[in-house]
mmCIF file of C-alpha atoms and ligand atoms in Angstrom:
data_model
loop_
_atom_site.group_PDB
_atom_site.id
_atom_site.type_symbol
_atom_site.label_atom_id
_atom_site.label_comp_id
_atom_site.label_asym_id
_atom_site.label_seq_id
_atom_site.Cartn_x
_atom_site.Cartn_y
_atom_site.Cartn_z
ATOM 1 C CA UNK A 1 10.151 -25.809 17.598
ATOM 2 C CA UNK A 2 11.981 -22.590 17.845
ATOM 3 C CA UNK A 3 10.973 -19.363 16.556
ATOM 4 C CA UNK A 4 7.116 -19.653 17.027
ATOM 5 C CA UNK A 5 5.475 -16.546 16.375
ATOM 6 C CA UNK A 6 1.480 -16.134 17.404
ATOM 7 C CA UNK A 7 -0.371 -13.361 15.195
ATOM 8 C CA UNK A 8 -3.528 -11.426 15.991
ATOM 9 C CA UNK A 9 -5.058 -9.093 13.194
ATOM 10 C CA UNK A 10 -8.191 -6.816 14.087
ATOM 11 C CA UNK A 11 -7.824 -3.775 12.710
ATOM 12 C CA UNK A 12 -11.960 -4.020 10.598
ATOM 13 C CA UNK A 13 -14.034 -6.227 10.373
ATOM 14 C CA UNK A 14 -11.845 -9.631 9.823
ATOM 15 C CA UNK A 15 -11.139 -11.336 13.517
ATOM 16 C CA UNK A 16 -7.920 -13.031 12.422
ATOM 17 C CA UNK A 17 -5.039 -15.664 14.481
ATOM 18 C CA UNK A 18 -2.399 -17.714 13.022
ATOM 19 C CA UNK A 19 1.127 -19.451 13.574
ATOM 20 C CA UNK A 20 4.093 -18.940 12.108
ATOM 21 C CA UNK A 21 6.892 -20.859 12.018
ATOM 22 C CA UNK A 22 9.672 -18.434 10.384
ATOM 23 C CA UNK A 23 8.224 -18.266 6.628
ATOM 24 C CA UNK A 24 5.962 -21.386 6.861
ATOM 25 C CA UNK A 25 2.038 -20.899 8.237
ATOM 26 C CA UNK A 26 1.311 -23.825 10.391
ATOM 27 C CA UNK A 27 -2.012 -22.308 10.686
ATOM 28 C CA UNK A 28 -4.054 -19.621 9.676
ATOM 29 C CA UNK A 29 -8.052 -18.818 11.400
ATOM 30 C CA UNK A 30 -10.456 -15.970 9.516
ATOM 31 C CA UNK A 31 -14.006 -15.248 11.297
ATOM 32 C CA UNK A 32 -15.543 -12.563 9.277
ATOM 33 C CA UNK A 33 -18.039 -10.322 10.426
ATOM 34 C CA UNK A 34 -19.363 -9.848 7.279
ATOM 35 C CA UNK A 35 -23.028 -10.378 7.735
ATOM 36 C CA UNK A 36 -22.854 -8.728 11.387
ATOM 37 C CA UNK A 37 -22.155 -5.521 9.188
ATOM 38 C CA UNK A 38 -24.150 -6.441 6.251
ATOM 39 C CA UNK A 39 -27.735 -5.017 6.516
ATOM 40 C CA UNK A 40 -25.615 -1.579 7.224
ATOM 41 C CA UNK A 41 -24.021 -1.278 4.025
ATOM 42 C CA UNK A 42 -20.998 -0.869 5.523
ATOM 43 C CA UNK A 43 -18.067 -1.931 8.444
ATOM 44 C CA UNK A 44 -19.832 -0.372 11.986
ATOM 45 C CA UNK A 45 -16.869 0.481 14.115
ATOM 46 C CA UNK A 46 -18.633 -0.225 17.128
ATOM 47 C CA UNK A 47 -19.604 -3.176 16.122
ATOM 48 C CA UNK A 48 -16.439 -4.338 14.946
ATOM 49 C CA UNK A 49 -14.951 -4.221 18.172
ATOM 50 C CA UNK A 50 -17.693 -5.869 20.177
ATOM 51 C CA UNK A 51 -17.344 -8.725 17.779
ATOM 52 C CA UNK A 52 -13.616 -8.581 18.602
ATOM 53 C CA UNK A 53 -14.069 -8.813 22.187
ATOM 54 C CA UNK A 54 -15.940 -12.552 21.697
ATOM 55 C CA UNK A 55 -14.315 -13.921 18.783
ATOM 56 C CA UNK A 56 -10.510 -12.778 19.309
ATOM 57 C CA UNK A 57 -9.545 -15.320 22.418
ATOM 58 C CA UNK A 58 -11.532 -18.591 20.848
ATOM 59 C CA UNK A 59 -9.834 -17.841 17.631
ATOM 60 C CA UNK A 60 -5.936 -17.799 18.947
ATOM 61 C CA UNK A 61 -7.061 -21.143 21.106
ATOM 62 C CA UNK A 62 -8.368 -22.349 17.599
ATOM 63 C CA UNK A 63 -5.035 -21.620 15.654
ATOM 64 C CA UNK A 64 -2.741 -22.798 18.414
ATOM 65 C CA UNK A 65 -4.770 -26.289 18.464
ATOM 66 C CA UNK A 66 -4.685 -26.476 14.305
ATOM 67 C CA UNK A 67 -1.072 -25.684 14.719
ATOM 68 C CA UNK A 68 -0.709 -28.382 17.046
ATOM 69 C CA UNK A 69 1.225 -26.096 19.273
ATOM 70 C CA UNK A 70 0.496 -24.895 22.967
ATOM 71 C CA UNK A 71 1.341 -21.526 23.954
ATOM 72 C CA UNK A 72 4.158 -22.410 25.796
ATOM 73 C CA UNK A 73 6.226 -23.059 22.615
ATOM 74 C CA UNK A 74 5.164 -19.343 21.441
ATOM 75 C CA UNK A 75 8.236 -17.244 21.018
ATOM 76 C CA UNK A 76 6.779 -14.462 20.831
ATOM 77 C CA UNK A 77 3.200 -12.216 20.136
ATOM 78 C CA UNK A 78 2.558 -10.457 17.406
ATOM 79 C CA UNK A 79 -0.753 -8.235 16.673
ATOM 80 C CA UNK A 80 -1.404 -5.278 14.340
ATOM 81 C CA UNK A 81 -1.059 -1.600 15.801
ATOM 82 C CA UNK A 82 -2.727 0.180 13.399
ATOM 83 C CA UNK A 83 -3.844 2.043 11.054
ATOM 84 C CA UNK A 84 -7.432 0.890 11.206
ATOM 85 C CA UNK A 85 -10.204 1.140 13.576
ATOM 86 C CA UNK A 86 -9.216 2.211 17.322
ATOM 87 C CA UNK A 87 -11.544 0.323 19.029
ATOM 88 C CA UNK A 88 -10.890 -3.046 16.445
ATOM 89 C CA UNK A 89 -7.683 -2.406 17.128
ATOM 90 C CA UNK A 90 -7.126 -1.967 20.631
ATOM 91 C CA UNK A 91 -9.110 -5.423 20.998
ATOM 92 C CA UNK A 92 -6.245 -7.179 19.004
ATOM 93 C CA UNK A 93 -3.482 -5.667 21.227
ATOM 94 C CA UNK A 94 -5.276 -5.724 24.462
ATOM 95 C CA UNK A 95 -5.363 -9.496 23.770
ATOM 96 C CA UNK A 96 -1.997 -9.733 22.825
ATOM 97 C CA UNK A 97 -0.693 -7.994 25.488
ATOM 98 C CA UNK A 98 -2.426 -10.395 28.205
ATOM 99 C CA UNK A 99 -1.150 -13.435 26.559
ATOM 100 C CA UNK A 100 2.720 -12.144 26.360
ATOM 101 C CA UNK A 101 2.746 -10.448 29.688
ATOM 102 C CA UNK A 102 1.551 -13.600 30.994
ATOM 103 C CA UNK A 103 4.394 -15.289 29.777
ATOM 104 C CA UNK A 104 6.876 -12.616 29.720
ATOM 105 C CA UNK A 105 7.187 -13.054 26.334
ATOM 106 C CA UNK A 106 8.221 -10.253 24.004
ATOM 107 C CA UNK A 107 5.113 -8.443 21.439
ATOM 108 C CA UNK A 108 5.649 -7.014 18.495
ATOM 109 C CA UNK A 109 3.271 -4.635 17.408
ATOM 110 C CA UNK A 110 2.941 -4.441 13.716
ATOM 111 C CA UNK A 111 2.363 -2.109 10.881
ATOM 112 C CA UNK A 112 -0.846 -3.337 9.135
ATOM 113 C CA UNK A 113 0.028 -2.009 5.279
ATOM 114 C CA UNK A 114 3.756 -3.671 5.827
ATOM 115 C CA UNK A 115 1.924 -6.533 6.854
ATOM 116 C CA UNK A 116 -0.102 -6.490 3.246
ATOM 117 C CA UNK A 117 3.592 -6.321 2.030
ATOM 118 C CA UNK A 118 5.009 -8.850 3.935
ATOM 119 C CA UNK A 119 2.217 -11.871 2.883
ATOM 120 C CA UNK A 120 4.824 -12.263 -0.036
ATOM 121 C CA UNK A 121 7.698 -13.001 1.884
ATOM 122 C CA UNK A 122 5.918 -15.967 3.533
ATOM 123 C CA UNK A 123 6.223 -19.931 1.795
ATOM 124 C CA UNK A 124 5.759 -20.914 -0.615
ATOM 125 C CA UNK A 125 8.311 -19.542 -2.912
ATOM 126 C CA UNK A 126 8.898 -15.983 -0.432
ATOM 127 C CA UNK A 127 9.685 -13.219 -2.448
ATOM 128 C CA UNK A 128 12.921 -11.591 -1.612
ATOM 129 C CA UNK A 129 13.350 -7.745 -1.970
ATOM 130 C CA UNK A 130 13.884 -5.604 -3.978
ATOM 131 C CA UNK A 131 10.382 -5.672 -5.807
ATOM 132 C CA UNK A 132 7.804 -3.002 -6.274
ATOM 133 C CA UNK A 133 4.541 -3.774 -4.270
ATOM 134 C CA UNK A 134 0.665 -2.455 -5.069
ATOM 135 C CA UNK A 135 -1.288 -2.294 -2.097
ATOM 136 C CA UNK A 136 -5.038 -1.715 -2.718
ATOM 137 C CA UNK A 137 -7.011 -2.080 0.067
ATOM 138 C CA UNK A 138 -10.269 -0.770 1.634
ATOM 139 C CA UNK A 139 -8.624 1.831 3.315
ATOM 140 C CA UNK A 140 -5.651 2.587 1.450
ATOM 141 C CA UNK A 141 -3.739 2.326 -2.159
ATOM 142 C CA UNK A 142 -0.275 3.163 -2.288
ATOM 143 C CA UNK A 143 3.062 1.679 -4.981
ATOM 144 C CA UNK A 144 6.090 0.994 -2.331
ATOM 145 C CA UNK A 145 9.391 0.357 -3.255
ATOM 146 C CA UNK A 146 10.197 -2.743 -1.147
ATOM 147 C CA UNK A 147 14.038 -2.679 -0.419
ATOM 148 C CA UNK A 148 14.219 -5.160 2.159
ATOM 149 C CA UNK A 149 12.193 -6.917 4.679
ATOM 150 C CA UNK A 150 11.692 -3.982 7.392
ATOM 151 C CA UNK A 151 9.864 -1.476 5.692
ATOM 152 C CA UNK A 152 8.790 0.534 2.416
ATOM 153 C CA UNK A 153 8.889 3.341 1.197
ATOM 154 C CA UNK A 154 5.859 5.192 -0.431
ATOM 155 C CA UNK A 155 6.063 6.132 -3.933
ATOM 156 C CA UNK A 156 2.858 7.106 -4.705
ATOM 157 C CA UNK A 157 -1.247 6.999 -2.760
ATOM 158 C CA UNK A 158 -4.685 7.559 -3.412
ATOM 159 C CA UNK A 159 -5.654 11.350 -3.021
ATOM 160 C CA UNK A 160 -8.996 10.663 -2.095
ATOM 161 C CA UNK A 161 -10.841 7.219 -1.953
ATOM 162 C CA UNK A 162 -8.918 3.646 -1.359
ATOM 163 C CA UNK A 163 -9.791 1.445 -4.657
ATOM 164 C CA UNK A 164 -11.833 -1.179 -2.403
ATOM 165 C CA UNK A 165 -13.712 1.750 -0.678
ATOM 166 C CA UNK A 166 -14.644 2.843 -4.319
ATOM 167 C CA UNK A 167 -15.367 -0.964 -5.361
ATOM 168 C CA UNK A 168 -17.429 -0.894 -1.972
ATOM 169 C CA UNK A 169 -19.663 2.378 -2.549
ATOM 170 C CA UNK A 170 -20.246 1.519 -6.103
ATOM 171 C CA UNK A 171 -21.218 -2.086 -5.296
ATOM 172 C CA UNK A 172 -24.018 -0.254 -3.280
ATOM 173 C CA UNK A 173 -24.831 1.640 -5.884
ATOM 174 C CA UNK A 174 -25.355 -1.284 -8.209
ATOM 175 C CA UNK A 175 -27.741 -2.703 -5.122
ATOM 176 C CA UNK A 176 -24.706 -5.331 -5.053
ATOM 177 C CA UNK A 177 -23.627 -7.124 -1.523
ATOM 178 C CA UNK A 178 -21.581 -6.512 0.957
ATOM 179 C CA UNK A 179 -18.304 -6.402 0.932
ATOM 180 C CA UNK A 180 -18.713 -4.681 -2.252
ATOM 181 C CA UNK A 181 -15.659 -5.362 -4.049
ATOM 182 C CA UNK A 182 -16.197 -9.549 -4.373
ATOM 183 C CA UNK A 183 -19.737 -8.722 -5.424
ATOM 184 C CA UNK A 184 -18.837 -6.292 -8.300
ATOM 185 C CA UNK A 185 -16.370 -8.721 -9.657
ATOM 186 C CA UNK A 186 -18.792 -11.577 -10.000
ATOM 187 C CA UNK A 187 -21.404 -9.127 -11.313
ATOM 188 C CA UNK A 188 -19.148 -7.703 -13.789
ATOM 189 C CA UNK A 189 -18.000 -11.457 -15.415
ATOM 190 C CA UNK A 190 -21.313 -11.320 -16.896
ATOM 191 C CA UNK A 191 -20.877 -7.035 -18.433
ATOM 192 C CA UNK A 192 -19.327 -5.749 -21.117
ATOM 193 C CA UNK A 193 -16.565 -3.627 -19.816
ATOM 194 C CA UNK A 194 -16.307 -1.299 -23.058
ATOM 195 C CA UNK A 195 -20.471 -0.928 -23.012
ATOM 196 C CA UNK A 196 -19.772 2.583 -21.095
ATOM 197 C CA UNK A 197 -17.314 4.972 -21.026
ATOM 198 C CA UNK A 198 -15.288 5.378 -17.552
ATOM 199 C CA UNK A 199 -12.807 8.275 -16.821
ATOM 200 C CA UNK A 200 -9.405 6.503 -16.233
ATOM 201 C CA UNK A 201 -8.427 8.841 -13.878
ATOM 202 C CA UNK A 202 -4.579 10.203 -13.452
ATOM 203 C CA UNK A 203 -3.054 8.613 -16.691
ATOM 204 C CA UNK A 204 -2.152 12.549 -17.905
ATOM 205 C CA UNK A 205 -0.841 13.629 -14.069
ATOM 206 C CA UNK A 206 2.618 12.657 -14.311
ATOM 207 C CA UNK A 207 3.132 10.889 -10.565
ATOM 208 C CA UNK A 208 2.691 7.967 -8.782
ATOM 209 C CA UNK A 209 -0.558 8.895 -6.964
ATOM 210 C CA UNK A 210 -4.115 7.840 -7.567
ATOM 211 C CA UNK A 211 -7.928 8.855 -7.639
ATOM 212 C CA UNK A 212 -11.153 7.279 -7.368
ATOM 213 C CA UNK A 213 -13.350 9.532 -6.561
ATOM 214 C CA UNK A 214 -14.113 10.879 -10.248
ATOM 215 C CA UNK A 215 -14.763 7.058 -11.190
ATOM 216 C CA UNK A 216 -17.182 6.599 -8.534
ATOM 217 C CA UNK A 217 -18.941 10.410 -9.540
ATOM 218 C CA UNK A 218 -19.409 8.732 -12.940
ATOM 219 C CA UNK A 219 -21.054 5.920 -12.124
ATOM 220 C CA UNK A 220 -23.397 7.708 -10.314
ATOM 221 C CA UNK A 221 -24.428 9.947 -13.130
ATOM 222 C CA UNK A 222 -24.267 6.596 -15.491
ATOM 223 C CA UNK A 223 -27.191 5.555 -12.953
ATOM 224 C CA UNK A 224 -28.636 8.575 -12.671
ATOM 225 C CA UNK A 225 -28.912 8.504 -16.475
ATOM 226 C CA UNK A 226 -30.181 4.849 -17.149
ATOM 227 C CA UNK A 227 -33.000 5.296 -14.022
ATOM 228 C CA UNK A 228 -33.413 2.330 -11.688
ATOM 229 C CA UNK A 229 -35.106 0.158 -14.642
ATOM 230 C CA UNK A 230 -32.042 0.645 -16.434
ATOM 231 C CA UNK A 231 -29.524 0.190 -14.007
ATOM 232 C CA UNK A 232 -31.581 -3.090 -13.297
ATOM 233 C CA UNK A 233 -31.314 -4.000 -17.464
ATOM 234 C CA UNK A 234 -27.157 -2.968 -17.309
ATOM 235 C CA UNK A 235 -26.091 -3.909 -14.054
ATOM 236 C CA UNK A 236 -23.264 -6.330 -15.017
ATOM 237 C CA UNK A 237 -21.977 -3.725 -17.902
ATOM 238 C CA UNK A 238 -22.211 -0.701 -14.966
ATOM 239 C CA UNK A 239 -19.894 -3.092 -13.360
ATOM 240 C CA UNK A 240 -17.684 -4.194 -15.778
ATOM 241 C CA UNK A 241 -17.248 -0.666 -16.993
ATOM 242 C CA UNK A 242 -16.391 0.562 -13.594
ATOM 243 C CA UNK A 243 -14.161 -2.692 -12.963
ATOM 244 C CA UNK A 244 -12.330 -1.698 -16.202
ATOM 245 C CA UNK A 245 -11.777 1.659 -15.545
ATOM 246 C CA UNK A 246 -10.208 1.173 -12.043
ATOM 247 C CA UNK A 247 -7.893 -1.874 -12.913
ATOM 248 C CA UNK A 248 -6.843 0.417 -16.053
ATOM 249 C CA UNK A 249 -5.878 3.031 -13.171
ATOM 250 C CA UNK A 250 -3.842 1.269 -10.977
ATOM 251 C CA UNK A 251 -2.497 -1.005 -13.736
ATOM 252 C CA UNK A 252 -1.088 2.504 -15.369
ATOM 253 C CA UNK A 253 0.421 3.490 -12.479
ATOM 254 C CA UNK A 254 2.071 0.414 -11.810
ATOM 255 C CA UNK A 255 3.764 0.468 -15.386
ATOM 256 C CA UNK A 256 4.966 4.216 -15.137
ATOM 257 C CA UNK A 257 6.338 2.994 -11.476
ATOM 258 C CA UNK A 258 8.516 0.227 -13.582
ATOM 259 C CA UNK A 259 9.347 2.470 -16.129
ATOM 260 C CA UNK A 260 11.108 4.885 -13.695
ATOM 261 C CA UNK A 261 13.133 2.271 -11.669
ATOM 262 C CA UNK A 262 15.204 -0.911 -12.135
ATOM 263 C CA UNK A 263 12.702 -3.142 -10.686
ATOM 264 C CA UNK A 264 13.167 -7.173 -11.418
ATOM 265 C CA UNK A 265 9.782 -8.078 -9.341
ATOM 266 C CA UNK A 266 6.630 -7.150 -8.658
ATOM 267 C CA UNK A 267 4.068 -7.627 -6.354
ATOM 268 C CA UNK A 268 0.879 -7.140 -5.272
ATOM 269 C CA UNK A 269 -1.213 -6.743 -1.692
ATOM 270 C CA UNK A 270 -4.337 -5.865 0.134
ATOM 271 C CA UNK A 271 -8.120 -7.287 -0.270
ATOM 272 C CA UNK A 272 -7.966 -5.502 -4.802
ATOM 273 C CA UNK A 273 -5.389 -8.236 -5.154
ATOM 274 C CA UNK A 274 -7.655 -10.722 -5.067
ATOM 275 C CA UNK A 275 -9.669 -8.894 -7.923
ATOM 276 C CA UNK A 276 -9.144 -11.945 -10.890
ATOM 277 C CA UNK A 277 -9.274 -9.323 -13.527
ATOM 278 C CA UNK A 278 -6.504 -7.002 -11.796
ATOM 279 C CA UNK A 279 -4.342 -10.486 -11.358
ATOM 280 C CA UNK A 280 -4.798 -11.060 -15.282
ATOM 281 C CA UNK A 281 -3.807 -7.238 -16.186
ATOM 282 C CA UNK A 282 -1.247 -7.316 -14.020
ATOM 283 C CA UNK A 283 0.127 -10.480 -15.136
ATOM 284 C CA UNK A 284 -0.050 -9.752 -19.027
ATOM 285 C CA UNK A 285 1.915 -5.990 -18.146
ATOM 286 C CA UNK A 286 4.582 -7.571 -15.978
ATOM 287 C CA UNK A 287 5.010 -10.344 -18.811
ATOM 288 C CA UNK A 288 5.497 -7.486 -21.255
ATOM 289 C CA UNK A 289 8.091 -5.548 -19.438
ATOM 290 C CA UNK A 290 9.381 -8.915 -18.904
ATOM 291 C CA UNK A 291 9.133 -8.245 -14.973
ATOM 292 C CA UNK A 292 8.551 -11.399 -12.551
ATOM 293 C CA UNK A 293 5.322 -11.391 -10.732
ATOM 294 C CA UNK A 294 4.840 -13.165 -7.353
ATOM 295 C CA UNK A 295 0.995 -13.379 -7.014
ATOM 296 C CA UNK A 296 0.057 -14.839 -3.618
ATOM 297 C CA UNK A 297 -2.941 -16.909 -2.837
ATOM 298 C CA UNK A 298 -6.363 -14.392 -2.731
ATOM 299 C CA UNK A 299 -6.423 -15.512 0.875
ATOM 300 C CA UNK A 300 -3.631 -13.995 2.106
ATOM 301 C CA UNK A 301 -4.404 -10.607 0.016
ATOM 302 C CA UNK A 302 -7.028 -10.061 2.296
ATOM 303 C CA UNK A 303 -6.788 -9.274 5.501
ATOM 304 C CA UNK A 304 -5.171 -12.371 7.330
ATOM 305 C CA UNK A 305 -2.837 -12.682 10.465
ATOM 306 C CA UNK A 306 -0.326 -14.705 8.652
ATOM 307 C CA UNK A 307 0.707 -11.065 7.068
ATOM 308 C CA UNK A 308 1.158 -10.079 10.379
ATOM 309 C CA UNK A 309 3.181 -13.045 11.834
ATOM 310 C CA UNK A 310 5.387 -12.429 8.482
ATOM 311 C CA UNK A 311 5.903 -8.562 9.280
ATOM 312 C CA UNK A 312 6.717 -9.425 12.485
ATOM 313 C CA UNK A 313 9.225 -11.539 12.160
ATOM 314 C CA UNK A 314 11.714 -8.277 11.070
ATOM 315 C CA UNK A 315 9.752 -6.057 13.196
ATOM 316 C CA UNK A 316 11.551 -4.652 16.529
ATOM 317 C CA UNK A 317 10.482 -6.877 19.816
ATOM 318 C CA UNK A 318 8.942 -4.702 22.710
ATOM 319 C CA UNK A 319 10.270 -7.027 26.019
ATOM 320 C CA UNK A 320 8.109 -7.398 29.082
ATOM 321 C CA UNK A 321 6.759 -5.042 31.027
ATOM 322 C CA UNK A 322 7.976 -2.162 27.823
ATOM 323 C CA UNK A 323 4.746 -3.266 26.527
ATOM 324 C CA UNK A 324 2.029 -2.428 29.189
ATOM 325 C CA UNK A 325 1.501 1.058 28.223
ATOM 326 C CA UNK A 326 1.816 0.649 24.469
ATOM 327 C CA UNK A 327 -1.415 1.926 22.632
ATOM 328 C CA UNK A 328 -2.919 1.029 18.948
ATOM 329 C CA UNK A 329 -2.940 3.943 16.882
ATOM 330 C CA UNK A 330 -5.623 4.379 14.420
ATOM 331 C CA UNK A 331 -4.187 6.685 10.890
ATOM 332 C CA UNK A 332 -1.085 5.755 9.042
ATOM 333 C CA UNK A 333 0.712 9.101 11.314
ATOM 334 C CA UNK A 334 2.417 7.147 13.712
ATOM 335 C CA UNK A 335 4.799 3.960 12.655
ATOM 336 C CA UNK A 336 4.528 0.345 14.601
HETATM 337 O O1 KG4 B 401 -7.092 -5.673 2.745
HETATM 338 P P1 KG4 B 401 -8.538 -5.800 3.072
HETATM 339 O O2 KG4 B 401 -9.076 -7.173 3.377
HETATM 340 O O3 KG4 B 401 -8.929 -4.876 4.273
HETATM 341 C C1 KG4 B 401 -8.368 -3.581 4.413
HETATM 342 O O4 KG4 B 401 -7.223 -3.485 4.862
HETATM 343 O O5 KG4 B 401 -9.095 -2.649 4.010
HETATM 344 O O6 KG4 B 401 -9.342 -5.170 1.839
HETATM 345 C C2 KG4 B 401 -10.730 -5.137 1.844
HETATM 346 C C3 KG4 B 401 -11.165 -4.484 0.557
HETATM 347 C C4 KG4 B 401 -12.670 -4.244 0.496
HETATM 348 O O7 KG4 B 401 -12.890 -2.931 0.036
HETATM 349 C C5 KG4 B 401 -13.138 -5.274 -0.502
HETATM 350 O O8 KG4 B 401 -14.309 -4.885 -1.226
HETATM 351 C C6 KG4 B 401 -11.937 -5.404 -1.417
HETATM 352 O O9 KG4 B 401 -10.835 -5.328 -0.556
HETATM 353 N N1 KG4 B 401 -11.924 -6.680 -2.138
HETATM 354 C C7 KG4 B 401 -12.012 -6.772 -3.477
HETATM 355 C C8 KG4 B 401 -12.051 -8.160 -3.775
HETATM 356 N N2 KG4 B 401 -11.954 -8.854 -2.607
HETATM 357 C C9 KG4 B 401 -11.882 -7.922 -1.609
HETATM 358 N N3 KG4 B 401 -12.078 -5.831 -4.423
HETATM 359 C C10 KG4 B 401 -12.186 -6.242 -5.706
HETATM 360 N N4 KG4 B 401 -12.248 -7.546 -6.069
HETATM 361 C C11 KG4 B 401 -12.184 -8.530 -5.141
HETATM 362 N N5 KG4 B 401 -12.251 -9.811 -5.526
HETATM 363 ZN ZN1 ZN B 402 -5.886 -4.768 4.974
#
């Protein structure tokens, strides 16, 4: 087979390794370090990368042998370069490094919101540019106009929190699990979403960008109001409400977005896009602006290495030795 790409994603808490074969995952591994971060609340950088460091090299052995390939048939090595956390990251491309510079194979270091992107150009049905992508993630939220495969371009962000990190921080404030925005969903199917009132936040500021933070203030004073008895008695409307409210945000933005361009497509990425209710709001607006919607599987909204493997595949190749020296870099400054 020709064109095999290996794919190693570490940039939180998600130890990730998968095959690609062009478009078509032949395999794709997930260990989460979910309950390793748990009883903190919260991802622990620290951590993070020690989990790396003894899950990263029994994972790619794991998705070689589902793939049924052996490394010698790997064309090349992909791993994410950022943004995330340094020491999560550097784990990923420390590893990737050894394994192409024992080969002499080429890396390619990869851009981890283009790799959000890029899950929707891999099979089934790959969506082709142009289309106008939401990523909502834990660390970031951000509409990019996708005009080809290499790249995007940023059209409008979050000015404070990320919509998972304010699905995360209200989740604790419900007393909810970890991660927080899985929990709140499933809480919420059981709420009223129109039992309290949530600011919508950004619908009168005519741009493209976002905020959370005034969402997240108000469900602290809803609690603050209601008294831990209460917030026990309301906990699935708190959620629903707050669900609401932040799917109404991003939804918004997403339909001024289509109003001001020609888009045909639209698509969404990042661990929010696997938020049920934001699939069915997203679905109903895109079927009223009769706009097609490419929804891939919650899986690969997530964080995942397939994303990666599919980024890299238009990504520039770094030959042997170029790579040695190359670093991970940890904010969204400095492009893969
Ligand atoms: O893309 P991702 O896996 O990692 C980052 O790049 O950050 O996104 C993780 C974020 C977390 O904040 C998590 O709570 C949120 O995505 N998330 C969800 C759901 N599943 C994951 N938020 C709302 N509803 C979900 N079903
Ligand atoms: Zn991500």
């Amino acid at each position: 087979m020709a064109g095999l790409i290996l794919a190693i994603e570490t940039s939180c808490d998600d130890t990730c390794a998968a095959v690609l074969d062009g478009p078509r995952i032949l395999s794709n591994l997930i260990s989460s370090q979910h309950a390793a971060h748990a009883s903190f609340g919260g991802v622990v950088p620290e951590v993070a990368a020690r989990h790396h460091l003894e899950l990263t090299a029994p994972l790619v052995e794991a998705a070689l042998a589902e793939a049924g390939v052996s490394l010698d048939e790997i064309e090349a090595v992909a791993a994410t370069a950022g943004p995330g956390l340094i020491g999560a990251l550097l784990v990923g491309i420390s590893t990737a490094k050894a394994i192409a510079a024992a080969r002499r194979l080429p890396l390619i270091p990869v851009d981890h919101l283009q790799g959000h992107v890029a899950a929707n150009f891999l099979e089934p049905e790959p969506l082709e540019p142009p289309f106008l992508c939401l990523v909502a993630s834990g660390g970031h939220t951000l509409l990019a106009a996708v005009r080809d495969q290499f790249g995007h371009e940023v059209l409008g962000q979050t000015r404070d929190d990320a919509a998972g990190e304010a699905f995360d921080k209200s989740a604790r404030l419900l007393g909810l699990g970890f991660p927080g925005g899985p929990a709140l969903e499933r809480e919420a199917a059981a709420g009223d979403p129109e039992a309290f009132e949530m600011p919508v936040a950004m619908t009168r500021d005519p741009g493209l960008d976002f905020s959370f933070s005034g969402l997240k203030t108000a469900l602290v004073y809803r609690c603050r109001d209601l008294g831990p008895e209460g917030v026990g008695e309301r906990r699935a409307d708190l959620a629903a409400s707050f669900q609401a409210a932040l799917v109404g945000q991003l939804t918004a933005k997403l339909k001024r977005a289509l109003k001001r361009g020609e888009w045909e497509a639209v698509a969404l990425g990042g661990g929010v896009a696997a938020n049920g209710p934001l699939r069915a709001a997203v679905a109903e607006l895109c079927e009223r602006q009769g706009v097609r919607l490419k929804l891939v599987p919650s899986a690969l909204c997530t964080d995942n290495a397939a994303m990666i493997g599919s980024a890299a595949r238009f990504a520039p190749r770094m030959p042997y030795p170029d790579y040695l020296a190359y670093d991970a870099f940890a904010s969204a400054e400095r492009a893969a």
